Amino acid sequence: MRSASISRRTAETDVSVSIGLDGTGRSTISTGVGFFDHMLELFARHGLFDVEAKVTGDLHVDHHHTVEDTGIALGQAFARALGDKRGIARYADIHMPMDEALTRVAIDISGRPFLVFRTTFKVEKIGQFDTELVCEWFQAFAMNAGITLHVETLYGDNAHHIAESCFKGLARALRKAVAVDPREDGRIPSTKGSL
């Protein structure tokens, strides 16, 4: 099973995460940020990743450090779990509907991290959660996972639905991109010979 754990401690957060790429979607998430926990649970369930995240952060300041540092650690764990990427499909894309919202997610597990995030929210908060932190998490995850990631919400009104379509879309696209393609016969899917 492709899996990895990462611990990250700073003056602002204490993060322990693990991910199993060949799991069943089981998750145990505790970040102290209810909406964020919900998004990570969706990420695990729809990616069929087994994810554990235990995070203590400076929530008396705001949610920023907790969300960003969780993205950093989970991205690092994802990259470690993939190893040298032999045999994976590498590329994937999906259109993810969530009621009135529709988000397109496209991925290249390239080793060249880059994020294009074209999603806007009509409100600044979902409950107590700052909607701008959705992009912060995607940025932290993509940079540390070493993936090229394009996320674009084509339309939508409800901020919860938009955020959910982004996280579910990422999960479903990653699920396809990390799948082992038997036709690759264990090769690294690149003419360069490495990713």
Coordinates of C-alpha atoms in Angstrom, one line a residue:
M1 CA 0.0 0.0 0.0
R2 CA 1.3 3.4 -1.0
S3 CA 1.2 5.4 2.2
A4 CA 3.2 8.0 4.2
S5 CA 3.0 10.1 7.4
I6 CA 4.3 13.6 8.0
S7 CA 4.7 15.6 11.2
R8 CA 5.3 19.3 11.1
R9 CA 5.7 21.6 14.1
T10 CA 6.1 25.3 14.1
A11 CA 5.5 28.1 16.6
E12 CA 2.0 28.4 15.0
T13 CA 0.9 24.8 14.5
D14 CA 1.5 21.2 15.3
V15 CA 0.4 19.0 12.4
S16 CA 0.4 15.2 12.1
V17 CA -1.0 13.7 8.9
S18 CA -1.0 10.4 7.1
I19 CA -2.4 9.3 3.8
G20 CA -2.9 5.9 2.1
L21 CA -3.5 6.2 -1.6
D22 CA -4.9 2.7 -2.0
G23 CA -7.5 3.0 0.8
T24 CA -11.2 2.9 1.2
G25 CA -11.9 6.6 2.0
R26 CA -11.6 6.2 5.7
S27 CA -10.7 9.4 7.6
T28 CA -10.1 10.6 11.1
I29 CA -9.8 14.4 10.9
S30 CA -9.4 16.9 13.8
T31 CA -8.1 20.4 12.9
G32 CA -10.3 22.5 15.2
V33 CA -12.0 24.0 12.1
G34 CA -15.3 22.4 11.5
F35 CA -15.8 23.3 7.9
F36 CA -12.2 22.4 7.0
D37 CA -12.6 19.0 8.7
H38 CA -15.7 18.5 6.5
M39 CA -13.7 19.3 3.3
L40 CA -10.9 17.0 4.3
E41 CA -13.4 14.2 5.0
L42 CA -14.8 14.7 1.5
F43 CA -11.3 14.7 0.0
A44 CA -10.6 11.3 1.7
R45 CA -14.0 9.7 0.8
H46 CA -14.1 10.7 -2.8
G47 CA -10.4 10.0 -3.5
L48 CA -10.7 6.7 -1.7
F49 CA -7.7 7.8 0.3
D50 CA -7.3 6.8 4.0
V51 CA -6.5 10.1 5.7
E52 CA -5.7 11.0 9.3
A53 CA -5.0 14.5 10.4
K54 CA -4.5 15.8 13.9
V55 CA -3.8 19.5 14.0
T56 CA -3.4 22.0 16.8
G57 CA -3.1 25.6 15.6
D58 CA -3.3 29.2 16.7
L59 CA -7.0 29.4 16.1
H60 CA -7.2 32.4 18.5
V61 CA -5.4 34.3 15.7
D62 CA -7.4 32.9 12.8
H63 CA -7.7 29.7 10.7
H64 CA -5.0 30.6 8.2
H65 CA -1.9 28.9 9.7
T66 CA -3.9 25.7 10.5
V67 CA -5.3 25.4 7.0
E68 CA -2.0 26.2 5.2
D69 CA 0.2 24.0 7.3
T70 CA -2.2 21.1 6.9
G71 CA -2.0 21.6 3.2
I72 CA 1.8 21.6 3.3
A73 CA 2.0 18.4 5.4
L74 CA -0.7 16.6 3.5
G75 CA 1.0 17.5 0.2
Q76 CA 4.3 16.2 1.5
A77 CA 2.7 13.0 2.6
F78 CA 1.0 12.6 -0.8
A79 CA 4.3 13.0 -2.6
R80 CA 6.1 10.6 -0.3
A81 CA 3.4 8.0 -0.7
L82 CA 3.7 8.2 -4.5
G83 CA 7.4 7.4 -4.4
D84 CA 9.0 7.5 -7.9
K85 CA 5.5 7.4 -9.6
R86 CA 6.1 4.2 -11.5
G87 CA 3.1 3.0 -13.4
I88 CA 0.7 5.7 -12.5
A89 CA -1.8 7.3 -15.0
R90 CA -0.3 10.7 -14.1
Y91 CA -2.9 12.9 -15.8
A92 CA -6.6 13.3 -15.0
D93 CA -9.4 15.8 -15.2
I94 CA -13.0 16.0 -14.1
H95 CA -16.0 18.2 -14.0
M96 CA -17.5 18.1 -10.5
P97 CA -21.1 19.2 -10.0
M98 CA -22.4 20.2 -6.6
D99 CA -26.0 21.3 -7.0
E100 CA -25.8 24.6 -8.9
A101 CA -22.0 24.8 -8.8
L102 CA -19.7 23.2 -11.4
T103 CA -15.9 23.0 -11.1
R104 CA -13.3 21.7 -13.5
V105 CA -10.2 20.2 -12.1
A106 CA -7.2 19.0 -14.2
I107 CA -4.0 17.5 -12.8
D108 CA -0.6 16.5 -13.9
I109 CA 1.5 14.6 -11.3
S110 CA 4.5 16.2 -12.9
G111 CA 7.0 17.0 -10.2
R112 CA 6.6 20.6 -11.3
P113 CA 4.3 22.3 -8.9
F114 CA 2.0 24.9 -10.2
L115 CA -1.5 26.1 -9.3
V116 CA -4.1 27.9 -11.4
F117 CA -7.1 28.7 -9.2
R118 CA -10.0 30.4 -10.9
T119 CA -12.7 30.2 -8.3
T120 CA -14.4 33.1 -6.6
F121 CA -16.7 33.3 -3.7
K122 CA -19.5 35.8 -3.3
V123 CA -19.2 35.8 0.5
E124 CA -16.1 36.1 2.7
K125 CA -17.1 33.4 5.2
I126 CA -18.7 30.0 5.3
G127 CA -19.8 30.0 9.0
Q128 CA -16.5 31.0 10.7
F129 CA -14.3 29.8 7.8
D130 CA -12.7 32.4 5.5
T131 CA -13.4 31.5 1.9
E132 CA -10.0 32.8 0.8
L133 CA -8.5 29.9 2.7
V134 CA -9.8 27.4 0.1
C135 CA -7.2 28.8 -2.4
E136 CA -4.5 28.8 0.4
W137 CA -5.0 25.1 1.0
F138 CA -4.9 24.2 -2.7
Q139 CA -1.7 26.3 -3.1
A140 CA 0.0 24.6 -0.1
F141 CA -1.1 21.2 -1.2
A142 CA -0.1 21.5 -4.9
M143 CA 3.3 23.0 -4.1
N144 CA 4.2 20.3 -1.6
A145 CA 2.6 17.4 -3.5
G146 CA 4.6 18.4 -6.6
I147 CA 1.6 18.5 -8.9
T148 CA 0.4 20.9 -11.6
L149 CA -3.2 21.7 -10.7
H150 CA -5.8 23.7 -12.5
V151 CA -9.1 24.5 -10.6
E152 CA -11.8 26.6 -12.2
T153 CA -15.3 27.0 -11.0
L154 CA -17.4 27.5 -14.2
Y155 CA -20.4 28.7 -12.3
G156 CA -22.1 28.5 -8.9
D157 CA -23.8 30.7 -6.2
N158 CA -23.6 28.9 -2.9
A159 CA -20.1 29.2 -1.3
H160 CA -20.4 25.9 0.5
H161 CA -21.3 24.1 -2.8
I162 CA -18.5 25.8 -4.6
A163 CA -15.9 24.8 -2.0
E164 CA -17.2 21.3 -1.9
S165 CA -17.0 21.0 -5.7
C166 CA -13.4 22.0 -5.6
F167 CA -12.3 19.5 -2.9
K168 CA -14.4 16.7 -4.4
G169 CA -13.1 17.5 -7.8
L170 CA -9.5 17.4 -6.6
A171 CA -10.1 14.1 -4.9
R172 CA -11.7 12.4 -7.9
A173 CA -9.1 13.7 -10.3
L174 CA -6.2 12.5 -8.0
R175 CA -7.9 9.2 -7.6
K176 CA -7.7 8.7 -11.4
A177 CA -4.2 10.2 -11.7
V178 CA -2.6 8.0 -9.0
A179 CA -4.2 4.8 -10.3
V180 CA -1.8 2.2 -11.6
D181 CA -2.1 1.7 -15.3
P182 CA -1.2 -1.9 -16.2
R183 CA -0.2 -0.9 -19.7
E184 CA 2.6 1.2 -18.2
D185 CA 4.1 -2.0 -17.0
G186 CA 5.8 -0.3 -14.0
R187 CA 7.4 2.4 -16.2
I188 CA 7.6 6.0 -15.1
P189 CA 5.1 7.8 -17.3
S190 CA 7.5 10.3 -18.9
T191 CA 9.9 10.4 -21.8
K192 CA 12.5 11.9 -19.4
G193 CA 12.5 8.7 -17.3
S194 CA 11.7 10.5 -14.1
L195 CA 9.1 12.8 -12.6

